[in-house]
Short mmCIF file of C-alpha atoms and ligand atoms in Angstrom, two decimals:
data_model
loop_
_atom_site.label_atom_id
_atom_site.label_comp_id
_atom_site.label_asym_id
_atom_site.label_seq_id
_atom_site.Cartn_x
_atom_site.Cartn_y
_atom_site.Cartn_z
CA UNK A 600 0.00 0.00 0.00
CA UNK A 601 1.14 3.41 -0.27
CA UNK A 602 3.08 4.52 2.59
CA UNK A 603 1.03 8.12 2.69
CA UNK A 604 -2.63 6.21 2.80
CA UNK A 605 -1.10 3.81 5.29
CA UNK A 606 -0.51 6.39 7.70
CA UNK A 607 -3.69 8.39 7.06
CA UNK A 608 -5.10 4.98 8.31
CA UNK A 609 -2.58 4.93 11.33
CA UNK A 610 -2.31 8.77 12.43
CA UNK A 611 -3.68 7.48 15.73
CA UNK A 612 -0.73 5.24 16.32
CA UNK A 613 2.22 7.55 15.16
CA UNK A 614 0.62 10.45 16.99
CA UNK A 615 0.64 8.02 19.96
CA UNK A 616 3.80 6.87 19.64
CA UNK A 617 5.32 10.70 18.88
CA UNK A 618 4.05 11.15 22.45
CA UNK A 619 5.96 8.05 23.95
CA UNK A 620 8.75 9.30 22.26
CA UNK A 621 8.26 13.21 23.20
CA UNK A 622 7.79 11.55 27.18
CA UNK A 623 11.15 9.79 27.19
CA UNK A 624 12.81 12.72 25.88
CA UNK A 625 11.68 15.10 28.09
CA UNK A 626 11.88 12.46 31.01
CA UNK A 627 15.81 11.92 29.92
CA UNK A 628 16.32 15.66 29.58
CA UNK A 629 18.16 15.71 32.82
CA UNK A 630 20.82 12.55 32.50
CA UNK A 631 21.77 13.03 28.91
CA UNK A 632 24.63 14.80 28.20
CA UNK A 633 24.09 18.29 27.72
CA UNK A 634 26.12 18.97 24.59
CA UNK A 635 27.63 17.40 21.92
CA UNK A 636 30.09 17.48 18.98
CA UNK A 637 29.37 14.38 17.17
CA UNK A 638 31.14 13.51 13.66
CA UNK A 639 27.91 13.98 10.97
CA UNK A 640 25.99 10.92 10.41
CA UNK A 641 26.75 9.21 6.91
CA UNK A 642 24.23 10.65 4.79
CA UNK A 643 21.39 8.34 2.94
CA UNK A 644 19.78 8.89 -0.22
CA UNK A 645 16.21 9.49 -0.79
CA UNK A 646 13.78 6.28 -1.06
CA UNK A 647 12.08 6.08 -3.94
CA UNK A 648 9.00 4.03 -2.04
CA UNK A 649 9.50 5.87 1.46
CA UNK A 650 10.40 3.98 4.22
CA UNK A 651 7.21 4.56 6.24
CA UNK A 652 7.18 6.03 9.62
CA UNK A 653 8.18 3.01 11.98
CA UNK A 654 11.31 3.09 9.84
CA UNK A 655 11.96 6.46 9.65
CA UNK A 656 11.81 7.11 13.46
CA UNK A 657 14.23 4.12 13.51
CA UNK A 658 16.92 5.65 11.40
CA UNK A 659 16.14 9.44 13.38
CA UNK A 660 16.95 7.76 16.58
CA UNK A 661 19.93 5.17 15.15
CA UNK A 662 21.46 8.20 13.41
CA UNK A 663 20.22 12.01 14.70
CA UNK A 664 18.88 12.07 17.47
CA UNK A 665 21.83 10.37 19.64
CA UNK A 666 24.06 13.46 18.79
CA UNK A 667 21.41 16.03 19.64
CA UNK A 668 22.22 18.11 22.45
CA UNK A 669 20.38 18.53 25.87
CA UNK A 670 19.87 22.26 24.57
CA UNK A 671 15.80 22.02 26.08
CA UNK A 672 17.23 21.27 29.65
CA UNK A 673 18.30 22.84 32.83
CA UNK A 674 22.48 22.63 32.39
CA UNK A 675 22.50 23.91 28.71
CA UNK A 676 23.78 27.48 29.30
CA UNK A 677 25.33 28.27 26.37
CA UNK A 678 24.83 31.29 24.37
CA UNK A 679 21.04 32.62 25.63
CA UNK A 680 18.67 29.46 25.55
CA UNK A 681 15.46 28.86 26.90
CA UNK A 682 13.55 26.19 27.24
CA UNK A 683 9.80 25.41 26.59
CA UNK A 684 7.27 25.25 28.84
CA UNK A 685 4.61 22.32 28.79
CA UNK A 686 1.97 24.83 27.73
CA UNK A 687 4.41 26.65 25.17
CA UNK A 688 4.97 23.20 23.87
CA UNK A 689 1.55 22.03 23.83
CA UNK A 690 0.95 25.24 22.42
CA UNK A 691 3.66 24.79 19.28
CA UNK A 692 2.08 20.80 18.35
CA UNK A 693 -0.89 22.71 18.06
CA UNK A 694 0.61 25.39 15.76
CA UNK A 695 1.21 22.42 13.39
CA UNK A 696 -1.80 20.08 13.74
CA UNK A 697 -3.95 23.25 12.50
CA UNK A 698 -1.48 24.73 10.37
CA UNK A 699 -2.58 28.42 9.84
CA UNK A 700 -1.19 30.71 7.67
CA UNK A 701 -1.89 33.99 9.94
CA UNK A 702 -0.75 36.61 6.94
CA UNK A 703 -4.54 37.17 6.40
CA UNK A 704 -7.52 37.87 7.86
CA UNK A 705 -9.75 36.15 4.54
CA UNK A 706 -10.42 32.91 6.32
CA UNK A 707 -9.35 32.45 9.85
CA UNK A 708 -8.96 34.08 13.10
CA UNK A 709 -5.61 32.72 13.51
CA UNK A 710 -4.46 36.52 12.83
CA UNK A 711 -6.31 37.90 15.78
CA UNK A 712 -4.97 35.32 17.89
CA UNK A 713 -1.46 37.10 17.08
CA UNK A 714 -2.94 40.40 17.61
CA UNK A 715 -4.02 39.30 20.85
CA UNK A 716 -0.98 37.87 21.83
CA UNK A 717 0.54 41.05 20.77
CA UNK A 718 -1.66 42.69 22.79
CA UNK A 719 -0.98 40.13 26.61
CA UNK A 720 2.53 41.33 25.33
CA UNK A 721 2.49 44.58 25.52
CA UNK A 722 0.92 44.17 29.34
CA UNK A 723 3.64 41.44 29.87
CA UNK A 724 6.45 44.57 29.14
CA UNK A 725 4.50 47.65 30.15
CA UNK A 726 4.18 48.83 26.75
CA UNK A 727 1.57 51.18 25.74
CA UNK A 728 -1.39 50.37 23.64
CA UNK A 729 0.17 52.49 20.97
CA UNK A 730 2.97 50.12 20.02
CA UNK A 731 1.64 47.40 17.11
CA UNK A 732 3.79 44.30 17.10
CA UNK A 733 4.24 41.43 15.20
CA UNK A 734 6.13 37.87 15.22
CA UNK A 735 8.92 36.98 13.24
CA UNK A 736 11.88 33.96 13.21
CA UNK A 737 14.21 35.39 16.41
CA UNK A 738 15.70 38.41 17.72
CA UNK A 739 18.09 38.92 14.27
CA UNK A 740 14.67 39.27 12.04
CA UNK A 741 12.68 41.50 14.88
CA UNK A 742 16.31 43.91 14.63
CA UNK A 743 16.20 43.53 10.58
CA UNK A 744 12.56 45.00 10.57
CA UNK A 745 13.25 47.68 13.41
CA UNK A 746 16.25 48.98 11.41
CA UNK A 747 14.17 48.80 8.21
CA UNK A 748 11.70 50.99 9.57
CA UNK A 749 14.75 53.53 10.72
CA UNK A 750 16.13 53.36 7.11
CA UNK A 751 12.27 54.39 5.89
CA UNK A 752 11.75 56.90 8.52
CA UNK A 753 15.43 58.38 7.41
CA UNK A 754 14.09 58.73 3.82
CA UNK A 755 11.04 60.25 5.09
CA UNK A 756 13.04 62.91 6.83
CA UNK A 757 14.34 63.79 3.17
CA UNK A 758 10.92 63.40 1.22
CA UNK A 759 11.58 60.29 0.05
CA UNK A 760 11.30 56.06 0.30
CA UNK A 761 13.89 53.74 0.17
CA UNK A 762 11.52 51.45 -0.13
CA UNK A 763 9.87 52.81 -3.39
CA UNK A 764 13.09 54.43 -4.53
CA UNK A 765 16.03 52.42 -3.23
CA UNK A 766 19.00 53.38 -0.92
CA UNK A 767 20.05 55.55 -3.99
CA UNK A 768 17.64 57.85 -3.06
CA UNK A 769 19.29 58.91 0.00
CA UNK A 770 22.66 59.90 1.26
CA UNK A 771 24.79 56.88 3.33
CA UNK A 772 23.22 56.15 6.76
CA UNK A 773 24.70 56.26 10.05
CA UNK A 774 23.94 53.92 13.04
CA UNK A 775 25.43 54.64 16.35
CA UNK A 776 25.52 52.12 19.37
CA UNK A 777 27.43 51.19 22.02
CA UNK A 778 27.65 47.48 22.28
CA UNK A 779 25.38 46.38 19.48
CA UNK A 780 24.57 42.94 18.75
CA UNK A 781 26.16 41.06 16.24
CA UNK A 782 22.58 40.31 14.70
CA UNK A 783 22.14 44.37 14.00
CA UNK A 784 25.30 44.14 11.76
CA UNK A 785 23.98 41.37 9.83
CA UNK A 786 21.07 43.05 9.53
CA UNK A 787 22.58 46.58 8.19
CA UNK A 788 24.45 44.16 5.77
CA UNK A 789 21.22 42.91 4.72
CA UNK A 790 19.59 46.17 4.50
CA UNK A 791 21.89 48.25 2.52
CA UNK A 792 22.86 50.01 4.65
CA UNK A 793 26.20 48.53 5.59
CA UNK A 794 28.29 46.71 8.96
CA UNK A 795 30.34 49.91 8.07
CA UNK A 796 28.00 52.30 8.88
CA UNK A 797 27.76 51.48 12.26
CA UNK A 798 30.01 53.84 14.71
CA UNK A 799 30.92 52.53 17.89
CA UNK A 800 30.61 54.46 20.91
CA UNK A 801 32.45 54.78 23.36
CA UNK A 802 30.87 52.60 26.69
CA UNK A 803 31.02 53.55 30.23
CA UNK A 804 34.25 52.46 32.04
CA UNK A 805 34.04 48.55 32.76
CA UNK A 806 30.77 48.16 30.88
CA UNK A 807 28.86 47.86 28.43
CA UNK A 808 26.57 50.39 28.39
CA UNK A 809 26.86 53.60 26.20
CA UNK A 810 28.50 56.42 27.85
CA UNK A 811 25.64 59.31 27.03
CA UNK A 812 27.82 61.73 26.63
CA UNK A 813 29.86 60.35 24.06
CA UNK A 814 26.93 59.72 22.28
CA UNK A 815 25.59 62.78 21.90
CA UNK A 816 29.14 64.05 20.99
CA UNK A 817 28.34 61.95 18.04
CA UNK A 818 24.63 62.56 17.79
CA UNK A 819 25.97 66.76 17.65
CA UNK A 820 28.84 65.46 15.40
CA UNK A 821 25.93 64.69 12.49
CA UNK A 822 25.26 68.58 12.24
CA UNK A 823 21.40 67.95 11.88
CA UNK A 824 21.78 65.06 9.51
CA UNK A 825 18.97 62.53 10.93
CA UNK A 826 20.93 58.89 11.78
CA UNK A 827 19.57 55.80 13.73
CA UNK A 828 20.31 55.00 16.95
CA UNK A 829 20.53 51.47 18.30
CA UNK A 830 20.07 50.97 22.02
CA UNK A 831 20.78 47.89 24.01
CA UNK A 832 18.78 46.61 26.76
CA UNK A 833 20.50 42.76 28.15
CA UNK A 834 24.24 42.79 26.46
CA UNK A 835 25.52 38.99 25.85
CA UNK A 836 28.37 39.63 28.32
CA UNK A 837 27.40 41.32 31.35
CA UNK A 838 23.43 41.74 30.45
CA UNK A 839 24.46 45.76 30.65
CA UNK A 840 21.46 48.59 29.86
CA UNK A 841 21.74 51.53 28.13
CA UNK A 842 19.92 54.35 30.13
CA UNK A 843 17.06 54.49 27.64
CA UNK A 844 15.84 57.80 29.48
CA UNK A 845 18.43 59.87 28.50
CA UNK A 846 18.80 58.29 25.46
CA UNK A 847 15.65 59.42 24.62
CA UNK A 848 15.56 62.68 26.05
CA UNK A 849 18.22 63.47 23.31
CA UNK A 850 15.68 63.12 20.97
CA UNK A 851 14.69 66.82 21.75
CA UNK A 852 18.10 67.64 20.36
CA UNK A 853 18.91 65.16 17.53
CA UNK A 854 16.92 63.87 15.12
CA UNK A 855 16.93 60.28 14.92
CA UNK A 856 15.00 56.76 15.18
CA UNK A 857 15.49 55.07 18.45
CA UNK A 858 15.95 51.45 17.86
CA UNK A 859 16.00 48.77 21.24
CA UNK A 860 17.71 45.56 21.04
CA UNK A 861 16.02 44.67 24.24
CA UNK A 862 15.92 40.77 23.10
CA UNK A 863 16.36 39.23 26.23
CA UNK A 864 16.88 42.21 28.10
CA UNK A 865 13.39 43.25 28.41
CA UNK A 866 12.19 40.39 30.54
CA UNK A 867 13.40 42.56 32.90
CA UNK A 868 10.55 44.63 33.50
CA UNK A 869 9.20 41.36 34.99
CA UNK A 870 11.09 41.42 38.27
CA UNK A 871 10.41 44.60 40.62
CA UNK A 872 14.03 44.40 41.62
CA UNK A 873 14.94 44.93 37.57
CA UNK A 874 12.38 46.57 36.33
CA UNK A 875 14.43 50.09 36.36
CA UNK A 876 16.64 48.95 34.03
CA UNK A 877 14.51 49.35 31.04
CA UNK A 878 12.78 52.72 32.02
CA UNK A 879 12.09 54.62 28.52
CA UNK A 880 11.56 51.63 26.84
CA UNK A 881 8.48 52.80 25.94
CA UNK A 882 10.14 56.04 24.45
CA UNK A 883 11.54 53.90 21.41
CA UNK A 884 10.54 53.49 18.08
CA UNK A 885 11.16 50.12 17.40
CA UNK A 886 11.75 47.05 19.71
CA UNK A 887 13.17 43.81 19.38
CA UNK A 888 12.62 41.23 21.70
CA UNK A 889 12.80 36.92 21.55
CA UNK A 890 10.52 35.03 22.50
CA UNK A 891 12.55 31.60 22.28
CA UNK A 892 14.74 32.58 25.13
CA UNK A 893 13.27 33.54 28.48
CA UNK A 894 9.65 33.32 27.32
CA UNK A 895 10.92 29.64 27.01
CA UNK A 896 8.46 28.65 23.61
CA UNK A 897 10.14 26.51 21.53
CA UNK A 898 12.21 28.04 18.63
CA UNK A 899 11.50 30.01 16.28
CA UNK A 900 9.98 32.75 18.16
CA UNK A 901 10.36 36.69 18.32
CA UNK A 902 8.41 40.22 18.44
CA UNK A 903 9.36 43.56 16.66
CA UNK A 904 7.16 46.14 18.00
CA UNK A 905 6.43 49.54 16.45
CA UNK A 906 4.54 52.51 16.64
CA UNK A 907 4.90 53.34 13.02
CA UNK A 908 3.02 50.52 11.51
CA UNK A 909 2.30 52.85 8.22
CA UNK A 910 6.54 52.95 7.77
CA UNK A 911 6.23 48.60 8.28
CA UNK A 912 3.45 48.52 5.49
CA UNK A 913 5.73 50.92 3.23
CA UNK A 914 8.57 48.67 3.61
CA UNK A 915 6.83 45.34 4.00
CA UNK A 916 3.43 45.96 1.94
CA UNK A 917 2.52 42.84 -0.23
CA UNK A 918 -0.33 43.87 -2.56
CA UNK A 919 -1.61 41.78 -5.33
CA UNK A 920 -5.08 41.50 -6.86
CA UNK A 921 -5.79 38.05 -4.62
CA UNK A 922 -4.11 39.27 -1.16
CA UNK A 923 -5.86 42.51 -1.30
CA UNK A 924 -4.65 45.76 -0.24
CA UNK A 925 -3.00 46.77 3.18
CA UNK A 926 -6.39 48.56 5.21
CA UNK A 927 -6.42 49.85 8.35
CA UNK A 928 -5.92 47.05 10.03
CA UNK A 929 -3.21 45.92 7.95
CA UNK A 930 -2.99 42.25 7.70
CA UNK A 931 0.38 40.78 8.78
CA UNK A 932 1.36 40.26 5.06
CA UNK A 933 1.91 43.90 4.98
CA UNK A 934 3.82 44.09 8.03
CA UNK A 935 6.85 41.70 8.34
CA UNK A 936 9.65 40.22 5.60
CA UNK A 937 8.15 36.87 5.34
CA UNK A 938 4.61 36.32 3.36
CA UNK A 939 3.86 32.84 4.47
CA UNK A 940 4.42 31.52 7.75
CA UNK A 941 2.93 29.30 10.62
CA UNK A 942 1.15 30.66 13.59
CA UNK A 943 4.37 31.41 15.95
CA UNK A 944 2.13 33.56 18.21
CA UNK A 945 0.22 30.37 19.33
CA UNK A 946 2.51 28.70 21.87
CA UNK A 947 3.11 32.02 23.47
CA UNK A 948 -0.51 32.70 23.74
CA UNK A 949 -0.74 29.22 25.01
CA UNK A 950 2.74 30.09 27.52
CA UNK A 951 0.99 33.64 28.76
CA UNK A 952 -2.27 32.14 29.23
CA UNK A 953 -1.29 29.24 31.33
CA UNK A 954 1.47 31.05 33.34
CA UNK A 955 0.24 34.99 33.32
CA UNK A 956 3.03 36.96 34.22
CA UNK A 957 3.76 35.70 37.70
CA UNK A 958 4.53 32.29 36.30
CA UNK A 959 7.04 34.46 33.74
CA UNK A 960 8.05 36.54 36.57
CA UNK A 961 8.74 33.66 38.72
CA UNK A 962 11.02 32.05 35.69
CA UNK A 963 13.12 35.28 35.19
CA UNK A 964 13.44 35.94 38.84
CA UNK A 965 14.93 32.17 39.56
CA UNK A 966 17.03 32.45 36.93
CA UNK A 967 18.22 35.79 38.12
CA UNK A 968 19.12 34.35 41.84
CA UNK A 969 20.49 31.01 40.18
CA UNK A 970 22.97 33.18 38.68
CA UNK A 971 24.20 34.94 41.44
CA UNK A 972 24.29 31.88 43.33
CA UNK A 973 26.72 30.60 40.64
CA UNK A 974 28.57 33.61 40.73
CA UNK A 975 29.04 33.66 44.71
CA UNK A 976 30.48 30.43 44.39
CA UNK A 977 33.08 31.64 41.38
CA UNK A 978 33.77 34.65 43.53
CA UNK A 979 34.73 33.27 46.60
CA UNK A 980 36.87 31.02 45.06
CA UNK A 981 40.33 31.20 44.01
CA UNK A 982 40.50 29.26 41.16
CA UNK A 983 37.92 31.35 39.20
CA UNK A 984 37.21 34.96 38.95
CA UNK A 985 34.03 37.25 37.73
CA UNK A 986 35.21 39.58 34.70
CA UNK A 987 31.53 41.48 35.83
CA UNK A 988 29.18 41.57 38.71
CA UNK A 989 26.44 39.39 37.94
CA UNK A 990 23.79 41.87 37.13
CA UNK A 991 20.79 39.57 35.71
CA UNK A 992 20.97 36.13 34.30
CA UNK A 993 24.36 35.85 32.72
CA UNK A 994 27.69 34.93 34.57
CA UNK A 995 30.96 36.46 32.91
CA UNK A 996 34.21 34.34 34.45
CA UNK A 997 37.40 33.32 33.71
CA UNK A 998 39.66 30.62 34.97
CA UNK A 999 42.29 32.96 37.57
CA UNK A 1000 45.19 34.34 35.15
CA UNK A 1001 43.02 32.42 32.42
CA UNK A 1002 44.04 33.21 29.10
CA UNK A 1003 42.55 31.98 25.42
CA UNK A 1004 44.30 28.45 25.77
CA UNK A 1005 43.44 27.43 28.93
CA UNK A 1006 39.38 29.31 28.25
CA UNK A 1007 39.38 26.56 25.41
CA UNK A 1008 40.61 23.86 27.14
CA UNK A 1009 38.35 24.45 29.89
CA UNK A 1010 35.10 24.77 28.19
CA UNK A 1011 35.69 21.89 26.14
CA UNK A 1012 36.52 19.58 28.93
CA UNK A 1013 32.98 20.95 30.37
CA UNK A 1014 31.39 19.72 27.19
CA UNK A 1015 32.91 16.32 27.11
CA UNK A 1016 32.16 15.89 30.76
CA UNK A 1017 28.34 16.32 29.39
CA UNK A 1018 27.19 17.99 32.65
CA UNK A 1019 26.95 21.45 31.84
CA UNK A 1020 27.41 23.85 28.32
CA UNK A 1021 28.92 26.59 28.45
CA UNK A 1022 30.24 29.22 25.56
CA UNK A 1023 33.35 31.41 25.17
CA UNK A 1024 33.57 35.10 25.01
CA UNK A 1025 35.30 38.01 25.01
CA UNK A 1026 35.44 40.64 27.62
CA UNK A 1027 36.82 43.84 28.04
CA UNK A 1028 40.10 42.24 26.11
CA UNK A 1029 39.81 39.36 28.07
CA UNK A 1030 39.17 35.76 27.18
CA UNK A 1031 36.29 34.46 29.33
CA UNK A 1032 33.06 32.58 30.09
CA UNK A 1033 29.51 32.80 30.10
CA UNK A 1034 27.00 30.40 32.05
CA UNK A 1035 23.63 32.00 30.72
CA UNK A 1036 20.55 31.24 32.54
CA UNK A 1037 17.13 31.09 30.95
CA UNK A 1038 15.62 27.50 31.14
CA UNK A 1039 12.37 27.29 33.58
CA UNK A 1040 13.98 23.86 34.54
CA UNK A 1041 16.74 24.97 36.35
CA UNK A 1042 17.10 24.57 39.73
CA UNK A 1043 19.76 24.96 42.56
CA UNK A 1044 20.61 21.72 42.64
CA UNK A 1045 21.57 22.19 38.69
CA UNK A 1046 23.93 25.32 40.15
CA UNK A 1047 25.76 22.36 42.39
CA UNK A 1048 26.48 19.87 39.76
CA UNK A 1049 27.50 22.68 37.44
CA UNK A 1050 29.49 24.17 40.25
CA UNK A 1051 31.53 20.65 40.51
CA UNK A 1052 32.12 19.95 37.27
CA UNK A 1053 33.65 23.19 36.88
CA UNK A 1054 35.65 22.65 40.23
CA UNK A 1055 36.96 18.89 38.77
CA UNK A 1056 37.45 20.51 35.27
CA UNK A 1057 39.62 23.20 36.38
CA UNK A 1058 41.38 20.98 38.74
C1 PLP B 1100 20.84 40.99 22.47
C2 PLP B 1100 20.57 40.03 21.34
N1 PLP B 1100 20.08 40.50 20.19
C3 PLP B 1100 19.83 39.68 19.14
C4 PLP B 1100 20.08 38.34 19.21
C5 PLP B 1100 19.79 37.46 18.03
O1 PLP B 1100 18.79 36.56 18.38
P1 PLP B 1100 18.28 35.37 17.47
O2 PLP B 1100 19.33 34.33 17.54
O3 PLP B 1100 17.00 34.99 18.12
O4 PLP B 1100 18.07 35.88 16.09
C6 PLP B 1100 20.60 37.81 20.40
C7 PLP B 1100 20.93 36.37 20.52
O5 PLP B 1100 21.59 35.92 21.43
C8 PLP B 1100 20.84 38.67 21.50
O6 PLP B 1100 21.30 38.20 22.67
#
């Protein structure tokens, strides 16, 4: 028989034994090894009959699945990972099983579902009901469309669009930011508008954020010419804030778009001791933030948020006789790079339904206090020592007199212990480590067993 009518026949069974399989590996989440580095699987061709399902799960768990990493669980703290949350998870199978397009509003209500999310957003982050939103792939895309929106609103300035006209139409652009995220650069390569544009400024001493004052040096320095501005709320390193206040107060001054990188950052405003920290986000005119890190749905998950949706339907507007024209209530179509797409917003709507924003508040304030535990430990301990004071979520240390060698060494002996991921960096000149916290899973136990197998790694 035909492998495809077989399994119409038998969806009850392979959905049933997805779940068996989804059960054991979130029940082994905890004992496998948290990261790997496994030589790539020998490739196989493509069956001409299909192999059928039983098969193919066969051959995903002889020859993928052994080498995936432990990324979902509570000792992956590489890079800035979340996890997913039963209901963000239930949530995402969902996403599939219906399988909405949400770019229109024709035939489904799958779109307000996203504006509604949108909307539990905006109260999650104290944003006003002003901003619009919308989802895209991650943090790099939700930067990409902020910055496209600056390039517009720079052409504006001058009486004209980019986006009908081209970058031709206007002079070169300049972008000014402090520590700006490597995802902004790739996006002003993708843009037009250049990695070279970008001008680094000058950061306070031993941090990240932007020194204010040398920014508006540079702001004055651009006699009038309007530029963007690219703010960071949550660096990688040392999860530093840019005082969004008086970044924004400039404004008054300097003409220019305010752009937030708050992608992890924001979270922030959930805790009352953190919450400071992004005062004026409100002020900006665009804002990234992920959802597939400390919102903890599954990947790939992010918001750009606007108040200038008629600059997004400039830039993004998709008309053709059978989509229909942008209205005023432009459908998402209009609004964000991609045309088609599935229904992203779901498993967060599912996530901030079940959890409301004291189970969010309670995952971001853990993580917070798990990561000063950690870094108690590192401090008080001769072996290791903080490059920064652990301001949030993210621990920046180095091995005592550690340099780029022995940084290496270190975190690959971590990774082939298979307790605990961690990921290299850079700070301040100085070769070092961060342990990155952001999995609802995590507990203080986790901080012990990473806390030895640093202790026997460095030993
Ligand atoms: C501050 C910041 N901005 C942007 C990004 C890019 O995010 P994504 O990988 O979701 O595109 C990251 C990822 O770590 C980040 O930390």
């Amino acid at each position: 028989m035909f492998t495809l009518t077989e399994d119409q026949q038998n969806l009850a069974t392979i959905l049933e034994t997805t779940l068996q399989e989804a059960l054991a590996v979130l029940g082994s989440l905890e004992n496998r090894a948290v990261a790997k580095a496994p030589p790539a699987p020998t490739p196989i061709g493509l069956s001409a009959s299909g192999l059928g399902f039983a098969a193919t799960l066969q051959d995903f768990n002889t020859r993928f699945a052994p080498g995936f990493s432990g990324s979902a669980g509570p000792r992956y703290l590489g890079f800035v990972t979340g996890g997913t949350t039963p209901a963000a998870l239930a949530g995402d199978w969902l996403t599939s099983v219906y399988d909405q397009n949400p770019t229109s509003s024709l035939d489904s209500s799958a779109p307000d579902l996203e504006r509604e999310t949108i909307g539990l957003l905006r109260q999650l982050f104290g944003l006003p009901n002003d901003f619009f939103g919308s989802f895209v792939s991650g943090a790099t895309m939700a930067n990409f469309v902020g910055l496209a929106l600056g390039r517009e609103w720079l052409a504006e300035q001058q009486g004209v669009s980019v986006a009908e006209d081209g970058l031709g139409a206007i002079p070169a652009i300049t972008v000014l930011s402090g520590s700006a995220h490597s995802s902004s650069y790739k996006a002003l390569s993708m843009l037009g508008i250049g990695r070279k544009a970008l001008k680094t400024i000058a950061k306070l001493p031993q941090r990240e954020a932007v020194d204010v004052i040398a920014l508006e040096a540079a702001l004055n320095a651009q006699n009038g010419v309007p530029c963007i501005v690219i703010a960071n709320s949550g660096t990688v390193n040392t999860v530093d804030f840019d005082d969004l206040e008086a970044i924004a107060a400039l404004r008054q001054r300097y003409p220019f778009w305010l752009h937030v990188d708050a992608a992890f950052g924001a979270f922030a405003y959930l805790s009352q001791a953190h919450r400071h920290l992004v005062a004026g986000l409100a002020q900006a005119d665009s804002i990234c933030i992920d959802a597939h890190k400390w919102l903890n749905v599954p990947y790939d998950s992010a918001m750009q948020f606007t108040k200038r949706r008629d600059l997004q339907v400039r830039v993004f507007g998709n008309s053709a006789a059978y989509l229909g024209l942008p209205t005023e209530n432009p459908d998402f179509v209009h609004l964000t790079p991609e045309n088609s797409r599935r229904l992203r917003a779901l498993s967060t709507w599912f996530a901030l339904q079940s959890y409301g924003s004291a189970g969010h508040c309670e995952i971001v304030e853990k993580n917070c206090a798990l990561a000063q535990l950690l870094g108690q430990k590192i401090a008080s301990n001769g072996r290791f020592e903080l490059l920064a004071p652990v301001r949030m979520n993210v621990v920046c240390f180095a091995p005592t007199n550690g340099n780029q060698a022995s940084v290496t060494a270190l975190i690959e002996r971590l990774r082939d212990d298979g307790q605990v991921f961690l990921t290299p960096t850079l700070l301040f000149g100085r070769p070092g480590i961060r342990a990155a916290f952001s999995n609802w899973r995590t507990t203080a136990a986790d901080v012990e067993v990473i806390w030895q197998a640093l202790v026997s790694a460095i030993a």
